[in-house]
Every structure is written in C-alpha cells, then in structure tokens.
Amino acid sequence: MNNSEIKYYQSLLDKKHRKEEKKFLAEGKRLVLEGIESNSECEIIIFSKEFADSHQDIYDFLNKKELRIEILKQDQYRKLTETKTSQGIIAAFKYDTLNNLEKLDQNLIIALENISDPGNLGTIIRNCDWFGIKEIMLGENCAELYNPKVIRSTMGSVFHIKFFNSRNLISDLIHLKGKGYKIVCTDMDGENIYNFRKHVKSIILFSSEATGPSKELLDITDSKITIPKFGQAESLNVASASAVTLAELLKTK
C-alpha cells in the first residue's frame, strides 16, 4: 500500500471527502466484522502490524472471503484513525443509503429531526436495530450518518438498517402521509404513551430534547405521545426516550 493510497483513505476522515467518494471508515474488530457479515460492500481492510501478528484467526477468516487486506506499520496506520487506543483494524465500506423516498415501505418507520449529537444518533440507531426497525429517515439537520463517532456508537447496527437522508423532512413526511402513513411525534405535551394505540402504518418522530419538535413538524402531526415523568428531571435524553418508546409501541398488547 503506497503513500498515495494511505492519503486517500485518510481523506475519508473528512466529511467532504466521504460525501464525494461515497465511502466511510469503520474501525474496530466488532464493527468491521459486522460490516462483512452483513454483506455490505467492503473495499479494503487495513490491519496494523501488531493486530495482524496477534489475530491470525481474523486475518485467515477475512482472507478466505477474498477481500483486499493490507498490513501497515504503526506510524502509517495511525494516520487512518482518530481514536487514541485503536484496536488496529479499519475497513472502508461504500455508502448504502436509499436514494428514493418511494423505497421506504415498512409499516413502522423512524424519522429524526435535529439530532445533531453523533453519540445520540448512533445510540438511537442501535436502539432501532435492537427493536427490529428496518428504515430510518434522517432530517437535514441531523448529524452526518457516516461520522466516525456515529459509526462507533451504532456498535455495528449501521449495517442492519436502511437510511434515507431527507433534504426536506417536512415535505417528505407530507408525501408519506399521502401514502397512508400516520405521523406520530414524541412531545412533552403528548398523550401518555402507555395509553396510546399505534396505527397500522406509522412514522415515529424523535427530535432534539433541547429544542423539541419544530412547529412545522407539529403542524403535520397526527398524534403526539409522551413518556410520563415521575421524578424531577427536566427532560429525558432522546436516545433513552427512543428505547422506552419503541419498547412500549412494539410490545404485544
């Protein structure tokens, strides 16, 4: 692997280049193996020499899949990572997002508005994967899906869900309403979730806990739901709220 290639993959640490190349880096043994097992399109796997020397089993497993594998010296490998304690394995995968709103076809879709914190976004994706959600819409002001912090926070769940990056979330939601979906917004002033009966075709919306759902979103909402408060906390973290909401809506009633 020459210096030019190292610089190329190093450029994928930058959002601009990720978007141009439609590729991203996944770092860590669990993430890389999840990506490979999910049949996501992997371009290259890069080991540090130390990792390769101590993980012959992983090298052999990946080599049998006829994937391109490169081994770098530690000083070269460090150029490809932003973490201080990298495990020593990185892979470059190609983007796998839906490019057409019409491809959303699940009865339950999650939509996210203004989830700008990468850790929250990644955890919500992980929660959705746990509860079997297959499709997520990302509003235009959400954190970038392929941000390394988002990818790490998903713990591999990014490879199990289809994503649609909306350029105009409100317009896209109105379009889906026309296809029979009901818009259900999580909001402090909503109906108690434990009394709520979900619709056959629903889009559940989560917004930033700092600002709450936008007025434009509330104007097109069919139902508002909330998790009742029993203590003194001002608000519930949006990632935590997503887990509680999905657990309640998906349980058998």
PDB file of C-alpha atoms in Angstrom:
ATOM      1  CA  MET A   1       0.000   0.000   0.000  1.00  0.00           C
ATOM      2  CA  ASN A   2       1.709   3.199  -1.153  1.00  0.00           C
ATOM      3  CA  ASN A   3       1.590   6.670   0.399  1.00  0.00           C
ATOM      4  CA  SER A   4      -0.926   7.892  -2.160  1.00  0.00           C
ATOM      5  CA  GLU A   5      -3.407   5.201  -1.119  1.00  0.00           C
ATOM      6  CA  ILE A   6      -2.827   5.903   2.557  1.00  0.00           C
ATOM      7  CA  LYS A   7      -3.601   9.591   1.935  1.00  0.00           C
ATOM      8  CA  TYR A   8      -6.728   8.602   0.004  1.00  0.00           C
ATOM      9  CA  TYR A   9      -8.160   6.546   2.853  1.00  0.00           C
ATOM     10  CA  GLN A  10      -7.020   9.157   5.359  1.00  0.00           C
ATOM     11  CA  SER A  11      -9.156  11.673   3.445  1.00  0.00           C
ATOM     12  CA  LEU A  12     -12.260   9.634   4.393  1.00  0.00           C
ATOM     13  CA  LEU A  13     -11.872  11.002   7.923  1.00  0.00           C
ATOM     14  CA  ASP A  14     -13.173  14.253   6.423  1.00  0.00           C
ATOM     15  CA  LYS A  15     -16.906  14.680   5.788  1.00  0.00           C
ATOM     16  CA  LYS A  16     -16.376  16.416   2.432  1.00  0.00           C
ATOM     17  CA  HIS A  17     -14.350  13.529   1.025  1.00  0.00           C
ATOM     18  CA  ARG A  18     -16.687  10.891   2.429  1.00  0.00           C
ATOM     19  CA  LYS A  19     -19.555  12.548   0.616  1.00  0.00           C
ATOM     20  CA  GLU A  20     -17.602  12.871  -2.636  1.00  0.00           C
ATOM     21  CA  GLU A  21     -16.354   9.273  -2.614  1.00  0.00           C
ATOM     22  CA  LYS A  22     -19.496   7.768  -1.011  1.00  0.00           C
ATOM     23  CA  LYS A  23     -17.304   5.698   1.298  1.00  0.00           C
ATOM     24  CA  PHE A  24     -16.634   5.650   5.025  1.00  0.00           C
ATOM     25  CA  LEU A  25     -14.262   4.039   7.501  1.00  0.00           C
ATOM     26  CA  ALA A  26     -15.357   1.576  10.164  1.00  0.00           C
ATOM     27  CA  GLU A  27     -12.830   0.990  12.924  1.00  0.00           C
ATOM     28  CA  GLY A  28     -12.569  -1.843  15.413  1.00  0.00           C
ATOM     29  CA  LYS A  29     -12.916  -5.620  15.262  1.00  0.00           C
ATOM     30  CA  ARG A  30     -16.636  -5.731  16.020  1.00  0.00           C
ATOM     31  CA  LEU A  31     -17.602  -3.026  13.531  1.00  0.00           C
ATOM     32  CA  VAL A  32     -15.537  -4.449  10.699  1.00  0.00           C
ATOM     33  CA  LEU A  33     -16.802  -7.996  11.209  1.00  0.00           C
ATOM     34  CA  GLU A  34     -20.424  -6.778  11.455  1.00  0.00           C
ATOM     35  CA  GLY A  35     -19.985  -4.995   8.146  1.00  0.00           C
ATOM     36  CA  ILE A  36     -18.505  -8.043   6.466  1.00  0.00           C
ATOM     37  CA  GLU A  37     -21.146 -10.421   7.852  1.00  0.00           C
ATOM     38  CA  SER A  38     -23.945  -8.100   6.697  1.00  0.00           C
ATOM     39  CA  ASN A  39     -22.593  -8.287   3.135  1.00  0.00           C
ATOM     40  CA  SER A  40     -22.002  -4.546   2.986  1.00  0.00           C
ATOM     41  CA  GLU A  41     -19.658  -3.640   0.152  1.00  0.00           C
ATOM     42  CA  CYS A  42     -16.152  -3.543   1.596  1.00  0.00           C
ATOM     43  CA  GLU A  43     -13.350  -2.044  -0.473  1.00  0.00           C
ATOM     44  CA  ILE A  44     -10.356  -2.757   1.741  1.00  0.00           C
ATOM     45  CA  ILE A  45      -9.414  -3.936   5.238  1.00  0.00           C
ATOM     46  CA  ILE A  46      -6.356  -2.425   6.887  1.00  0.00           C
ATOM     47  CA  PHE A  47      -4.513  -4.022   9.831  1.00  0.00           C
ATOM     48  CA  SER A  48      -1.799  -2.572  11.968  1.00  0.00           C
ATOM     49  CA  LYS A  49       1.150  -4.982  12.072  1.00  0.00           C
ATOM     50  CA  GLU A  50       0.604  -5.526  15.798  1.00  0.00           C
ATOM     51  CA  PHE A  51      -3.039  -6.504  15.253  1.00  0.00           C
ATOM     52  CA  ALA A  52      -2.195  -8.821  12.373  1.00  0.00           C
ATOM     53  CA  ASP A  53       0.506 -10.568  14.422  1.00  0.00           C
ATOM     54  CA  SER A  54      -1.875 -11.232  17.318  1.00  0.00           C
ATOM     55  CA  HIS A  55      -5.082 -12.010  15.377  1.00  0.00           C
ATOM     56  CA  GLN A  56      -4.145 -14.634  12.824  1.00  0.00           C
ATOM     57  CA  ASP A  57      -7.638 -16.138  13.132  1.00  0.00           C
ATOM     58  CA  ILE A  58      -9.308 -12.922  11.977  1.00  0.00           C
ATOM     59  CA  TYR A  59      -6.799 -12.494   9.172  1.00  0.00           C
ATOM     60  CA  ASP A  60      -7.470 -16.036   7.954  1.00  0.00           C
ATOM     61  CA  PHE A  61     -11.255 -15.577   8.214  1.00  0.00           C
ATOM     62  CA  LEU A  62     -11.237 -12.390   6.146  1.00  0.00           C
ATOM     63  CA  ASN A  63      -8.677 -13.718   3.695  1.00  0.00           C
ATOM     64  CA  LYS A  64     -10.972 -16.658   2.855  1.00  0.00           C
ATOM     65  CA  LYS A  65     -13.582 -14.128   1.747  1.00  0.00           C
ATOM     66  CA  GLU A  66     -11.145 -12.890  -0.885  1.00  0.00           C
ATOM     67  CA  LEU A  67     -11.166  -9.339   0.461  1.00  0.00           C
ATOM     68  CA  ARG A  68      -8.270  -6.998  -0.063  1.00  0.00           C
ATOM     69  CA  ILE A  69      -6.209  -6.855   3.144  1.00  0.00           C
ATOM     70  CA  GLU A  70      -3.270  -4.547   3.789  1.00  0.00           C
ATOM     71  CA  ILE A  71      -0.935  -4.504   6.792  1.00  0.00           C
ATOM     72  CA  LEU A  72       0.653  -1.210   7.822  1.00  0.00           C
ATOM     73  CA  LYS A  73       3.384  -0.221  10.218  1.00  0.00           C
ATOM     74  CA  GLN A  74       2.090   1.528  13.332  1.00  0.00           C
ATOM     75  CA  ASP A  75       3.148   5.029  12.226  1.00  0.00           C
ATOM     76  CA  GLN A  76       1.340   4.566   8.885  1.00  0.00           C
ATOM     77  CA  TYR A  77      -1.748   3.042  10.495  1.00  0.00           C
ATOM     78  CA  ARG A  78      -2.124   5.958  12.950  1.00  0.00           C
ATOM     79  CA  LYS A  79      -2.773   8.286  10.021  1.00  0.00           C
ATOM     80  CA  LEU A  80      -6.097   6.491   9.407  1.00  0.00           C
ATOM     81  CA  THR A  81      -7.540   6.689  12.909  1.00  0.00           C
ATOM     82  CA  GLU A  82      -8.882   9.431  15.179  1.00  0.00           C
ATOM     83  CA  THR A  83      -9.053   7.230  18.284  1.00  0.00           C
ATOM     84  CA  LYS A  84      -6.273   7.214  20.867  1.00  0.00           C
ATOM     85  CA  THR A  85      -6.483   3.485  21.535  1.00  0.00           C
ATOM     86  CA  SER A  86      -7.315   1.880  18.198  1.00  0.00           C
ATOM     87  CA  GLN A  87      -7.661  -1.900  18.132  1.00  0.00           C
ATOM     88  CA  GLY A  88      -5.666  -1.983  14.915  1.00  0.00           C
ATOM     89  CA  ILE A  89      -8.249  -2.842  12.281  1.00  0.00           C
ATOM     90  CA  ILE A  90     -10.077  -0.494   9.884  1.00  0.00           C
ATOM     91  CA  ALA A  91     -12.203  -1.153   6.808  1.00  0.00           C
ATOM     92  CA  ALA A  92     -13.513   1.122   4.069  1.00  0.00           C
ATOM     93  CA  PHE A  93     -17.134   0.483   3.115  1.00  0.00           C
ATOM     94  CA  LYS A  94     -19.276   2.037   0.401  1.00  0.00           C
ATOM     95  CA  TYR A  95     -22.351   4.081   1.308  1.00  0.00           C
ATOM     96  CA  ASP A  96     -25.569   2.073   1.422  1.00  0.00           C
ATOM     97  CA  THR A  97     -28.373   4.641   1.710  1.00  0.00           C
ATOM     98  CA  LEU A  98     -31.724   4.765  -0.042  1.00  0.00           C
ATOM     99  CA  ASN A  99     -31.758   7.328  -2.838  1.00  0.00           C
ATOM    100  CA  ASN A 100     -35.512   7.373  -3.391  1.00  0.00           C
ATOM    101  CA  LEU A 101     -38.291   8.148  -0.915  1.00  0.00           C
ATOM    102  CA  GLU A 102     -40.501   5.613  -2.665  1.00  0.00           C
ATOM    103  CA  LYS A 103     -38.236   2.802  -1.452  1.00  0.00           C
ATOM    104  CA  LEU A 104     -39.439   3.301   2.127  1.00  0.00           C
ATOM    105  CA  ASP A 105     -42.002   0.557   2.539  1.00  0.00           C
ATOM    106  CA  GLN A 106     -42.033  -0.660   6.151  1.00  0.00           C
ATOM    107  CA  ASN A 107     -45.191  -0.263   8.259  1.00  0.00           C
ATOM    108  CA  LEU A 108     -43.119   1.343  11.017  1.00  0.00           C
ATOM    109  CA  ILE A 109     -40.510   3.945  10.071  1.00  0.00           C
ATOM    110  CA  ILE A 110     -38.439   6.113  12.411  1.00  0.00           C
ATOM    111  CA  ALA A 111     -37.766   9.742  11.472  1.00  0.00           C
ATOM    112  CA  LEU A 112     -35.267  12.013  13.216  1.00  0.00           C
ATOM    113  CA  GLU A 113     -35.323  15.806  13.379  1.00  0.00           C
ATOM    114  CA  ASN A 114     -32.353  17.890  14.573  1.00  0.00           C
ATOM    115  CA  ILE A 115     -30.488  15.015  16.241  1.00  0.00           C
ATOM    116  CA  SER A 116     -27.160  16.781  15.955  1.00  0.00           C
ATOM    117  CA  ASP A 117     -25.156  14.906  18.584  1.00  0.00           C
ATOM    118  CA  PRO A 118     -23.272  11.988  16.961  1.00  0.00           C
ATOM    119  CA  GLY A 119     -23.415   9.865  20.103  1.00  0.00           C
ATOM    120  CA  ASN A 120     -27.184  10.260  20.404  1.00  0.00           C
ATOM    121  CA  LEU A 121     -27.700   9.465  16.729  1.00  0.00           C
ATOM    122  CA  GLY A 122     -25.563   6.350  16.929  1.00  0.00           C
ATOM    123  CA  THR A 123     -27.346   5.127  20.063  1.00  0.00           C
ATOM    124  CA  ILE A 124     -30.782   5.698  18.522  1.00  0.00           C
ATOM    125  CA  ILE A 125     -29.712   3.631  15.502  1.00  0.00           C
ATOM    126  CA  ARG A 126     -28.532   0.878  17.838  1.00  0.00           C
ATOM    127  CA  ASN A 127     -31.849   1.001  19.735  1.00  0.00           C
ATOM    128  CA  CYS A 128     -33.797   0.785  16.484  1.00  0.00           C
ATOM    129  CA  ASP A 129     -31.794  -2.243  15.419  1.00  0.00           C
ATOM    130  CA  TRP A 130     -32.497  -3.940  18.770  1.00  0.00           C
ATOM    131  CA  PHE A 131     -36.230  -3.498  18.251  1.00  0.00           C
ATOM    132  CA  GLY A 132     -36.163  -4.667  14.639  1.00  0.00           C
ATOM    133  CA  ILE A 133     -36.646  -1.312  12.911  1.00  0.00           C
ATOM    134  CA  LYS A 134     -35.537  -1.583   9.284  1.00  0.00           C
ATOM    135  CA  GLU A 135     -35.823   2.008   7.985  1.00  0.00           C
ATOM    136  CA  ILE A 136     -34.812   5.412   9.375  1.00  0.00           C
ATOM    137  CA  MET A 137     -35.307   8.864   7.856  1.00  0.00           C
ATOM    138  CA  LEU A 138     -32.674  11.450   8.751  1.00  0.00           C
ATOM    139  CA  GLY A 139     -33.706  15.101   8.667  1.00  0.00           C
ATOM    140  CA  GLU A 140     -31.461  17.670   7.042  1.00  0.00           C
ATOM    141  CA  ASN A 141     -30.123  18.986  10.371  1.00  0.00           C
ATOM    142  CA  CYS A 142     -29.119  15.641  11.853  1.00  0.00           C
ATOM    143  CA  ALA A 143     -25.512  14.656  12.443  1.00  0.00           C
ATOM    144  CA  GLU A 144     -23.872  13.047   9.436  1.00  0.00           C
ATOM    145  CA  LEU A 145     -24.662   9.337   9.378  1.00  0.00           C
ATOM    146  CA  TYR A 146     -21.114   8.311   8.468  1.00  0.00           C
ATOM    147  CA  ASN A 147     -19.363  10.496  11.047  1.00  0.00           C
ATOM    148  CA  PRO A 148     -16.839   8.169  12.785  1.00  0.00           C
ATOM    149  CA  LYS A 149     -18.418   8.910  16.204  1.00  0.00           C
ATOM    150  CA  VAL A 150     -21.844   7.943  14.876  1.00  0.00           C
ATOM    151  CA  ILE A 151     -20.479   4.739  13.330  1.00  0.00           C
ATOM    152  CA  ARG A 152     -18.753   3.726  16.587  1.00  0.00           C
ATOM    153  CA  SER A 153     -21.870   4.491  18.651  1.00  0.00           C
ATOM    154  CA  THR A 154     -24.016   2.206  16.499  1.00  0.00           C
ATOM    155  CA  MET A 155     -21.864  -0.779  17.527  1.00  0.00           C
ATOM    156  CA  GLY A 156     -22.421  -2.274  14.076  1.00  0.00           C
ATOM    157  CA  SER A 157     -26.152  -1.560  13.790  1.00  0.00           C
ATOM    158  CA  VAL A 158     -25.473   0.888  10.950  1.00  0.00           C
ATOM    159  CA  PHE A 159     -25.061  -2.177   8.731  1.00  0.00           C
ATOM    160  CA  HIS A 160     -28.503  -3.606   9.572  1.00  0.00           C
ATOM    161  CA  ILE A 161     -30.803  -0.672   8.747  1.00  0.00           C
ATOM    162  CA  LYS A 162     -31.682   1.221   5.576  1.00  0.00           C
ATOM    163  CA  PHE A 163     -31.364   5.020   5.771  1.00  0.00           C
ATOM    164  CA  PHE A 164     -32.930   7.822   3.779  1.00  0.00           C
ATOM    165  CA  ASN A 165     -31.249  11.235   4.025  1.00  0.00           C
ATOM    166  CA  SER A 166     -34.034  13.758   3.600  1.00  0.00           C
ATOM    167  CA  ARG A 167     -33.303  17.164   2.117  1.00  0.00           C
ATOM    168  CA  ASN A 168     -36.684  18.446   3.256  1.00  0.00           C
ATOM    169  CA  LEU A 169     -38.099  16.343   6.082  1.00  0.00           C
ATOM    170  CA  ILE A 170     -41.459  18.111   6.326  1.00  0.00           C
ATOM    171  CA  SER A 171     -42.125  17.811   2.589  1.00  0.00           C
ATOM    172  CA  ASP A 172     -41.131  14.131   2.595  1.00  0.00           C
ATOM    173  CA  LEU A 173     -43.358  13.390   5.577  1.00  0.00           C
ATOM    174  CA  ILE A 174     -46.317  15.066   3.886  1.00  0.00           C
ATOM    175  CA  HIS A 175     -45.680  12.869   0.850  1.00  0.00           C
ATOM    176  CA  LEU A 176     -45.691   9.739   3.012  1.00  0.00           C
ATOM    177  CA  LYS A 177     -48.900  10.852   4.720  1.00  0.00           C
ATOM    178  CA  GLY A 178     -50.428  10.713   1.265  1.00  0.00           C
ATOM    179  CA  LYS A 179     -49.431   7.055   1.114  1.00  0.00           C
ATOM    180  CA  GLY A 180     -51.359   6.231   4.269  1.00  0.00           C
ATOM    181  CA  TYR A 181     -48.776   6.805   6.993  1.00  0.00           C
ATOM    182  CA  LYS A 182     -49.742   8.476  10.273  1.00  0.00           C
ATOM    183  CA  ILE A 183     -47.192  10.856  11.770  1.00  0.00           C
ATOM    184  CA  VAL A 184     -46.611  10.242  15.493  1.00  0.00           C
ATOM    185  CA  CYS A 185     -44.464  12.825  17.237  1.00  0.00           C
ATOM    186  CA  THR A 186     -42.817  12.403  20.629  1.00  0.00           C
ATOM    187  CA  ASP A 187     -43.504  15.593  22.582  1.00  0.00           C
ATOM    188  CA  MET A 188     -43.714  16.708  26.217  1.00  0.00           C
ATOM    189  CA  ASP A 189     -47.373  17.691  25.684  1.00  0.00           C
ATOM    190  CA  GLY A 190     -48.397  14.407  24.077  1.00  0.00           C
ATOM    191  CA  GLU A 191     -50.741  11.631  25.105  1.00  0.00           C
ATOM    192  CA  ASN A 192     -49.438   9.171  27.697  1.00  0.00           C
ATOM    193  CA  ILE A 193     -47.606   6.550  25.622  1.00  0.00           C
ATOM    194  CA  TYR A 194     -48.904   3.773  27.851  1.00  0.00           C
ATOM    195  CA  ASN A 195     -52.453   4.569  26.702  1.00  0.00           C
ATOM    196  CA  PHE A 196     -51.594   5.028  23.042  1.00  0.00           C
ATOM    197  CA  ARG A 197     -52.587   2.581  20.295  1.00  0.00           C
ATOM    198  CA  LYS A 198     -50.259   2.764  17.330  1.00  0.00           C
ATOM    199  CA  HIS A 199     -51.539   2.958  13.773  1.00  0.00           C
ATOM    200  CA  VAL A 200     -51.011   0.191  11.211  1.00  0.00           C
ATOM    201  CA  LYS A 201     -48.666   2.420   9.180  1.00  0.00           C
ATOM    202  CA  SER A 202     -46.769   4.863  11.370  1.00  0.00           C
ATOM    203  CA  ILE A 203     -43.774   7.168  11.257  1.00  0.00           C
ATOM    204  CA  ILE A 204     -42.454   7.805  14.765  1.00  0.00           C
ATOM    205  CA  LEU A 205     -40.572  11.075  15.125  1.00  0.00           C
ATOM    206  CA  PHE A 206     -37.844  11.923  17.602  1.00  0.00           C
ATOM    207  CA  SER A 207     -36.458  15.443  17.905  1.00  0.00           C
ATOM    208  CA  SER A 208     -33.693  17.098  19.887  1.00  0.00           C
ATOM    209  CA  GLU A 209     -34.538  17.233  23.602  1.00  0.00           C
ATOM    210  CA  ALA A 210     -33.021  20.717  23.704  1.00  0.00           C
ATOM    211  CA  THR A 211     -35.451  22.278  21.237  1.00  0.00           C
ATOM    212  CA  GLY A 212     -38.260  19.737  20.910  1.00  0.00           C
ATOM    213  CA  PRO A 213     -40.167  19.183  17.676  1.00  0.00           C
ATOM    214  CA  SER A 214     -40.408  22.126  15.294  1.00  0.00           C
ATOM    215  CA  LYS A 215     -43.691  23.970  14.746  1.00  0.00           C
ATOM    216  CA  GLU A 216     -43.669  22.808  11.122  1.00  0.00           C
ATOM    217  CA  LEU A 217     -43.458  19.217  12.311  1.00  0.00           C
ATOM    218  CA  LEU A 218     -46.206  19.608  14.892  1.00  0.00           C
ATOM    219  CA  ASP A 219     -48.463  21.161  12.246  1.00  0.00           C
ATOM    220  CA  ILE A 220     -48.463  17.932  10.209  1.00  0.00           C
ATOM    221  CA  THR A 221     -48.519  15.519  13.151  1.00  0.00           C
ATOM    222  CA  ASP A 222     -51.472  13.131  13.518  1.00  0.00           C
ATOM    223  CA  SER A 223     -50.700  12.111  17.118  1.00  0.00           C
ATOM    224  CA  LYS A 224     -48.422  13.300  19.921  1.00  0.00           C
ATOM    225  CA  ILE A 225     -47.129  10.934  22.585  1.00  0.00           C
ATOM    226  CA  THR A 226     -45.031  11.381  25.702  1.00  0.00           C
ATOM    227  CA  ILE A 227     -43.339   9.244  28.333  1.00  0.00           C
ATOM    228  CA  PRO A 228     -44.858  10.289  31.679  1.00  0.00           C
ATOM    229  CA  LYS A 229     -42.495  11.768  34.277  1.00  0.00           C
ATOM    230  CA  PHE A 230     -42.497  10.510  37.867  1.00  0.00           C
ATOM    231  CA  GLY A 231     -39.442  12.366  39.178  1.00  0.00           C
ATOM    232  CA  GLN A 232     -37.825  15.803  38.970  1.00  0.00           C
ATOM    233  CA  ALA A 233     -35.660  15.544  35.840  1.00  0.00           C
ATOM    234  CA  GLU A 234     -36.308  18.323  33.336  1.00  0.00           C
ATOM    235  CA  SER A 235     -36.153  16.055  30.294  1.00  0.00           C
ATOM    236  CA  LEU A 236     -35.244  12.595  29.072  1.00  0.00           C
ATOM    237  CA  ASN A 237     -32.275  12.118  26.750  1.00  0.00           C
ATOM    238  CA  VAL A 238     -33.593  11.496  23.232  1.00  0.00           C
ATOM    239  CA  ALA A 239     -31.675   8.238  22.871  1.00  0.00           C
ATOM    240  CA  SER A 240     -33.134   6.951  26.135  1.00  0.00           C
ATOM    241  CA  ALA A 241     -36.597   8.148  25.090  1.00  0.00           C
ATOM    242  CA  SER A 242     -36.301   6.243  21.817  1.00  0.00           C
ATOM    243  CA  ALA A 243     -35.641   2.985  23.658  1.00  0.00           C
ATOM    244  CA  VAL A 244     -38.608   3.429  26.011  1.00  0.00           C
ATOM    245  CA  THR A 245     -40.896   4.482  23.164  1.00  0.00           C
ATOM    246  CA  LEU A 246     -40.003   1.572  20.907  1.00  0.00           C
ATOM    247  CA  ALA A 247     -40.267  -0.943  23.736  1.00  0.00           C
ATOM    248  CA  GLU A 248     -43.791   0.243  24.513  1.00  0.00           C
ATOM    249  CA  LEU A 249     -45.054   0.587  20.934  1.00  0.00           C
ATOM    250  CA  LEU A 250     -43.704  -2.774  19.818  1.00  0.00           C
ATOM    251  CA  LYS A 251     -44.813  -4.908  22.727  1.00  0.00           C
ATOM    252  CA  THR A 252     -47.795  -7.197  22.250  1.00  0.00           C
ATOM    253  CA  LYS A 253     -50.927  -5.638  23.694  1.00  0.00           C
TER     254      LYS A 253
END
